[in-house]
mmCIF file of C-alpha atoms in Angstrom:
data_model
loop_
_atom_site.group_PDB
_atom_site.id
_atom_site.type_symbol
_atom_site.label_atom_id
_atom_site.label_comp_id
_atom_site.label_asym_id
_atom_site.label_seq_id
_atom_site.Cartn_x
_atom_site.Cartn_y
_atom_site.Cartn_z
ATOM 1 C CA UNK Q 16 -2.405 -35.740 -72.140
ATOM 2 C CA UNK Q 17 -4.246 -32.892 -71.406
ATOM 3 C CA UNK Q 18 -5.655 -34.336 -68.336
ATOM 4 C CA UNK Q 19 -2.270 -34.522 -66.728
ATOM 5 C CA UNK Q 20 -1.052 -31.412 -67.427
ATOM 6 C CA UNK Q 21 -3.686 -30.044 -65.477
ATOM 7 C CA UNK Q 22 -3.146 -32.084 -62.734
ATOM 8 C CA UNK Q 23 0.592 -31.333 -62.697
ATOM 9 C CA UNK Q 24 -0.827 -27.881 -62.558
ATOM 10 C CA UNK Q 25 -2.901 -28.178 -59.894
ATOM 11 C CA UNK Q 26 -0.321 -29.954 -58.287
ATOM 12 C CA UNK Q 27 2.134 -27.276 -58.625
ATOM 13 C CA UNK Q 28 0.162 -24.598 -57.356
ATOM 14 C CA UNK Q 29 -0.926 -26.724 -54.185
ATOM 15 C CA UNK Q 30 2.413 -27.045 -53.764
ATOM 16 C CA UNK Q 31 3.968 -23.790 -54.528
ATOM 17 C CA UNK Q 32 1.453 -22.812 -51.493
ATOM 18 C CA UNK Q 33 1.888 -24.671 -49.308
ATOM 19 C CA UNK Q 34 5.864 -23.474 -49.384
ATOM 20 C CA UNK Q 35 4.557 -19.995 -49.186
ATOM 21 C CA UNK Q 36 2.590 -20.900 -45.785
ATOM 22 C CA UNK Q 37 5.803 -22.720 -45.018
ATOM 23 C CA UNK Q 38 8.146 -19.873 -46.039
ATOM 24 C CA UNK Q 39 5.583 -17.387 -43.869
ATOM 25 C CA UNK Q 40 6.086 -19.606 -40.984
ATOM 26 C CA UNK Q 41 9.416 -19.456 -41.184
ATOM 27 C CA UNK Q 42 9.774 -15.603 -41.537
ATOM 28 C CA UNK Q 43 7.832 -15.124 -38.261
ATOM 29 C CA UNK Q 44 9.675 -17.380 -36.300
ATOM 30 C CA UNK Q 45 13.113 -15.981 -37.303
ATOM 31 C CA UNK Q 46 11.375 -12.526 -36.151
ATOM 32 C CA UNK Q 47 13.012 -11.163 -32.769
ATOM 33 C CA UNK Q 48 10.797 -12.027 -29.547
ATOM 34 C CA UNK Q 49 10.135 -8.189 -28.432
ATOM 35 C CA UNK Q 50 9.952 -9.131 -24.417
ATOM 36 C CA UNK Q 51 8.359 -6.719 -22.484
ATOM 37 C CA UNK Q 52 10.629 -5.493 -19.910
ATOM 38 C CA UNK Q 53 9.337 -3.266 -16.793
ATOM 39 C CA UNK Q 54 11.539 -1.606 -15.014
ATOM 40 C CA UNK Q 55 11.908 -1.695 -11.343
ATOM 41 C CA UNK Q 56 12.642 1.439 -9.112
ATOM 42 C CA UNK Q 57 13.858 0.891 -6.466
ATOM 43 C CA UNK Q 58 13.055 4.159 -3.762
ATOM 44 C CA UNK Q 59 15.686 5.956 -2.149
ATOM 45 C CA UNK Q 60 15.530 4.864 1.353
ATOM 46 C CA UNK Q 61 16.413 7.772 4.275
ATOM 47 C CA UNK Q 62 17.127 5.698 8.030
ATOM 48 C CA UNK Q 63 15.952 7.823 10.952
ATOM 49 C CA UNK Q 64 17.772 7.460 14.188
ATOM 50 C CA UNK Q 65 16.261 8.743 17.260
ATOM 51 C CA UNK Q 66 17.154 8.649 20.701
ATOM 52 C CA UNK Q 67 15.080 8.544 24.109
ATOM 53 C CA UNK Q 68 16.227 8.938 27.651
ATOM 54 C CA UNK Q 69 14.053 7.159 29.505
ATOM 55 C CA UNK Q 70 15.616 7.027 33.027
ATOM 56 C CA UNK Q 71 15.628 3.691 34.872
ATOM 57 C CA UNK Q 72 12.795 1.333 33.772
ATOM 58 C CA UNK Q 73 14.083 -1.883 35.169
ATOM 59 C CA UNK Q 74 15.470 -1.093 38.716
ATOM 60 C CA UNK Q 75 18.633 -1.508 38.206
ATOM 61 C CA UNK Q 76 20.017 1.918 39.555
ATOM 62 C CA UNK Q 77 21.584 2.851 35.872
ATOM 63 C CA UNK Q 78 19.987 4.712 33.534
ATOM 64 C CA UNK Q 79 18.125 2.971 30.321
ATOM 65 C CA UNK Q 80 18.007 4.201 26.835
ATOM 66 C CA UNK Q 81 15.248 3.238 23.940
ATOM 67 C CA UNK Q 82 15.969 3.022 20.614
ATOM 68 C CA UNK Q 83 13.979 3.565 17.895
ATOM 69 C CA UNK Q 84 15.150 3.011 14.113
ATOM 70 C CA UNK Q 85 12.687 4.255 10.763
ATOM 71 C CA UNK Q 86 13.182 3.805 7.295
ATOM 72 C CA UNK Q 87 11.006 6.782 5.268
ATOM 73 C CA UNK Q 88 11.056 7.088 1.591
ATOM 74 C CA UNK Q 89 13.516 9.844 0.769
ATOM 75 C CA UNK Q 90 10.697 11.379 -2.154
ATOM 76 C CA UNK Q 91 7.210 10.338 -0.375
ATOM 77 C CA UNK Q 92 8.327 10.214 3.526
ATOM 78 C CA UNK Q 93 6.319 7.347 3.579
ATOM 79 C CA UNK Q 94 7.237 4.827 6.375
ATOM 80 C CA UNK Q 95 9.182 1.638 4.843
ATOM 81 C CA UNK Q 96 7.718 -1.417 6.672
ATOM 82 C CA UNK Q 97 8.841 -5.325 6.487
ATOM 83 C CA UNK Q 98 5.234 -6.168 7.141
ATOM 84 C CA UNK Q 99 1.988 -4.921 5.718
ATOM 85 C CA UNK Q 100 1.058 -3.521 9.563
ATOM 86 C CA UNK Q 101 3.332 -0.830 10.054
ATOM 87 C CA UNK Q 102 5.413 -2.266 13.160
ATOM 88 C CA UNK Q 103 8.143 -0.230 14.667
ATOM 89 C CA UNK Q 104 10.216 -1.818 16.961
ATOM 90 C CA UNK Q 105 11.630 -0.049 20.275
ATOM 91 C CA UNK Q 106 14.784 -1.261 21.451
ATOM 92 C CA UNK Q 107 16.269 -0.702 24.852
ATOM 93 C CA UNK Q 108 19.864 -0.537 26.262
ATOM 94 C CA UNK Q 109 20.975 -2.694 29.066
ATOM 95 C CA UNK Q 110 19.239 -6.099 27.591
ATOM 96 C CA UNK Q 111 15.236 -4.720 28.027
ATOM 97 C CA UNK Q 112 12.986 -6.482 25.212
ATOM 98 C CA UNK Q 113 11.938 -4.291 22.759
ATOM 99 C CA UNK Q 114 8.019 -3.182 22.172
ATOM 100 C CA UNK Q 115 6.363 -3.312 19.188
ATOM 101 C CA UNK Q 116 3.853 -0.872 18.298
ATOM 102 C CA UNK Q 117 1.633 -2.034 15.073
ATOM 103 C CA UNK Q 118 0.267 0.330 12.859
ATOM 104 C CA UNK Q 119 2.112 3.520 13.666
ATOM 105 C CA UNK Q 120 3.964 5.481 11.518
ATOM 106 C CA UNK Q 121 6.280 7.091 13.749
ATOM 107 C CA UNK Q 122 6.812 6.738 18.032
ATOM 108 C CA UNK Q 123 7.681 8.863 20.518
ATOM 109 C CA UNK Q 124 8.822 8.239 23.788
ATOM 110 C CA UNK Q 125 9.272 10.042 26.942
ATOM 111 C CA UNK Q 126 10.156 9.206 30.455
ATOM 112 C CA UNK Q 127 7.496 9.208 33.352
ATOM 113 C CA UNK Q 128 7.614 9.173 37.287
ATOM 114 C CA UNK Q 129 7.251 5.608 39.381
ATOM 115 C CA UNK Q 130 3.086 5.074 38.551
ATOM 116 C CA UNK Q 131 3.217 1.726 40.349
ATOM 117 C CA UNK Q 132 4.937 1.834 43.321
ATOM 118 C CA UNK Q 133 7.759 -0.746 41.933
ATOM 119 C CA UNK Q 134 10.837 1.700 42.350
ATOM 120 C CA UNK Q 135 11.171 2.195 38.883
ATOM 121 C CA UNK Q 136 9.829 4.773 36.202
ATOM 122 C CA UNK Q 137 7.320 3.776 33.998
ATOM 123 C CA UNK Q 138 7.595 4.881 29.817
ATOM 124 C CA UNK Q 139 4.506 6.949 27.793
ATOM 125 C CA UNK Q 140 4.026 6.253 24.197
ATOM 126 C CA UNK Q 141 2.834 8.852 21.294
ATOM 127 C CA UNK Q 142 2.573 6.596 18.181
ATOM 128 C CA UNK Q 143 1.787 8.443 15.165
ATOM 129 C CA UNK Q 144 -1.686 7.121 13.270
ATOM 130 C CA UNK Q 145 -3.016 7.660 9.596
ATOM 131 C CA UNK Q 146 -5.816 9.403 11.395
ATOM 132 C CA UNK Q 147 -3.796 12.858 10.774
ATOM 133 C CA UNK Q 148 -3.284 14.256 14.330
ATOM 134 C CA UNK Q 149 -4.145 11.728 16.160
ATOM 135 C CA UNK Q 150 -2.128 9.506 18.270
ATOM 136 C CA UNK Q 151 -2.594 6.317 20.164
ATOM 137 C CA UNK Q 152 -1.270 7.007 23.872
ATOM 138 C CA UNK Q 153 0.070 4.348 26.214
ATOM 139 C CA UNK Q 154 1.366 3.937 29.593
ATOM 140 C CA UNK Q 155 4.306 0.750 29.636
ATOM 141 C CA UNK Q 156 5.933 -0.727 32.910
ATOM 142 C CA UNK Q 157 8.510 -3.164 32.916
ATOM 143 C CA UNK Q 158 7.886 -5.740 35.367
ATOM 144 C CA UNK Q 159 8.717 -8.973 35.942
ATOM 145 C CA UNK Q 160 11.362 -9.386 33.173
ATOM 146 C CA UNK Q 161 8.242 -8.454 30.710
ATOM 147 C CA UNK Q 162 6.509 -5.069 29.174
ATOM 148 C CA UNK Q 163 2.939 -4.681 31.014
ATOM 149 C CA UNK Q 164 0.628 -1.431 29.028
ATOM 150 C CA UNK Q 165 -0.975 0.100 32.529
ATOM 151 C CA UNK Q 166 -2.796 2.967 30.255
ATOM 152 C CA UNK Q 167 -4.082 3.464 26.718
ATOM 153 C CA UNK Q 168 -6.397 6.162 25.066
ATOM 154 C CA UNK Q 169 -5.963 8.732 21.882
ATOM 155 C CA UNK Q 170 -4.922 12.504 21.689
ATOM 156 C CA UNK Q 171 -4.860 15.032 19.138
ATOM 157 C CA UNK Q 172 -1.380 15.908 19.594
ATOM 158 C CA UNK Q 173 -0.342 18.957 17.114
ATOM 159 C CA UNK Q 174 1.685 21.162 19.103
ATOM 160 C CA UNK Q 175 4.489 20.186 21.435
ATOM 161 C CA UNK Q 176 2.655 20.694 24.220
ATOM 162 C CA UNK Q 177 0.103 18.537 24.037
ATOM 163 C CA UNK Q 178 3.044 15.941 24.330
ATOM 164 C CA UNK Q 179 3.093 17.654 27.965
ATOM 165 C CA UNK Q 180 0.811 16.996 31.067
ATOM 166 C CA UNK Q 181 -0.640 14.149 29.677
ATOM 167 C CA UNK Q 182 -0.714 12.047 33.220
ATOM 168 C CA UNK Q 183 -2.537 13.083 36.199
ATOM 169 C CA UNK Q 184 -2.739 12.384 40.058
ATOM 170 C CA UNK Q 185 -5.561 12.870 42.471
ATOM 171 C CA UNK Q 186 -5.530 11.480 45.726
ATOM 172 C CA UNK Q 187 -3.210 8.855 44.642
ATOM 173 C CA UNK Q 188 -4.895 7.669 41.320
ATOM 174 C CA UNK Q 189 -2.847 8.551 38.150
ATOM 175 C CA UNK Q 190 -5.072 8.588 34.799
ATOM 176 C CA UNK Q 191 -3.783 9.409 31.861
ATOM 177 C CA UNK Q 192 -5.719 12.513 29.626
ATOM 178 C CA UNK Q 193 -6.722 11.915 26.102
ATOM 179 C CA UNK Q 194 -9.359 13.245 23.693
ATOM 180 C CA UNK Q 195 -12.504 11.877 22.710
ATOM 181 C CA UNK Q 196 -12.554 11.995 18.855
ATOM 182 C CA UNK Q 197 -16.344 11.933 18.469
ATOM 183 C CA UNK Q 198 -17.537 14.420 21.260
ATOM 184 C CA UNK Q 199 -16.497 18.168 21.558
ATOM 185 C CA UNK Q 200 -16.854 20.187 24.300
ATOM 186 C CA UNK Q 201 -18.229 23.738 24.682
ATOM 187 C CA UNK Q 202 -15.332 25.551 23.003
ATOM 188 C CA UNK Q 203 -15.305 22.611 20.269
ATOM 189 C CA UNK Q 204 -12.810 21.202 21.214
ATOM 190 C CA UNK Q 205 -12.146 17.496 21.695
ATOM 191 C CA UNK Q 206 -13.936 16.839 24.828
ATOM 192 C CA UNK Q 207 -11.357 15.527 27.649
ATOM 193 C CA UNK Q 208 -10.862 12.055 28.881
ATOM 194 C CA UNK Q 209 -9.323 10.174 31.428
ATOM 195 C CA UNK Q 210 -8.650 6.406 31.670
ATOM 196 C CA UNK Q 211 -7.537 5.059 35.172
ATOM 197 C CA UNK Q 212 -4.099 4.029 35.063
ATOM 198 C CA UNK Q 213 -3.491 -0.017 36.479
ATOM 199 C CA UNK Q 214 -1.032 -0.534 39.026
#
């Protein structure tokens, strides 16, 4: 008799934990799932309109336009860009293509005489770099139904007037000035350059 009370014992407590594991198990799982939840910001976004006379481009006696459209975080003024390559797009009145300028983080554009003997006025470039002051320079002609870059160098452009005089003619060549940003001159500043522009 004695025998099987202690097994009825040991049977008990066996059992009695085995419903305490089970009882644990159940507890837990009737616990609320704490989800981690991050919460997205979403930056205020400012558009930037700007506006460019550039006289006519395409030969077509009327006047052309370019167009050219930046989103900047309102907090950061960081440029907001689809891709990872910082394109802005310039668009043009009167059905021109657009040019895209990769890498830049802001554009302006100005208006330059006929470089090419085609009748029309060719466009300069300043696109904005990371590189601080620095800006990539180019010469564009529209020819042929297409955009064709005639000139490209860099500048350290921070004042408004080194926007100015920034294409040259002697005896009928036009180059386009830039700076050299690893060579000074005597003063110390950026030495000059000048890169031949193609007709």
């Amino acid at each position: 008799m004695e025998g099987f009370k202690i097994r009825v014992l040991s049977f008990t407590i066996r059992d009695m934990k085995t419903r305490f594991l089970l009882l644990l198990l159940l507890f837990f799982s009737c616990q609320p799932k704490k989800e981690r939840i991050d919460k997205i910001v979403h930056p205020k976004i400012e558009v930037e309109y700007s506006r460019f006379f550039v006289g006519d481009i395409n030969n077509d006696q009327e006047k052309d336009t370019a167009f050219v459209i930046l989103k900047r975080e309102i907090e950061t003024g960081e440029l907001v860009s689809e891709g990872n390559n910082y394109t802005i797009n310039i668009e043009f009145s009167n059905g021109i293509p657009k040019i895209s300028i990769d890498h830049s983080l802001g554009v302006f554009v100005a208006k330059t005489e006929d470089l090419n003997g085609d009748e029309a006025n060719e466009i300069i470039l300043f696109s904005r770099t990371n590189e601080g002051y620095w800006n990539d320079i180019s010469v564009w002609s529209f020819m042929g139904g297409k955009w064709n870059q005639i000139g490209h160098t860099k500048a350290f452009v921070s004042e408004n007037k080194d926007f100015e005089n920034r294409i040259i003619n002697e005896h009928g060549e036009y180059f386009l000035i830039g700076e050299d940003p690893w060579e000074l001159d005597a003063l110390g500043k950026f030495k000059r350059i000048r890169v031949k522009i193609v007709k």
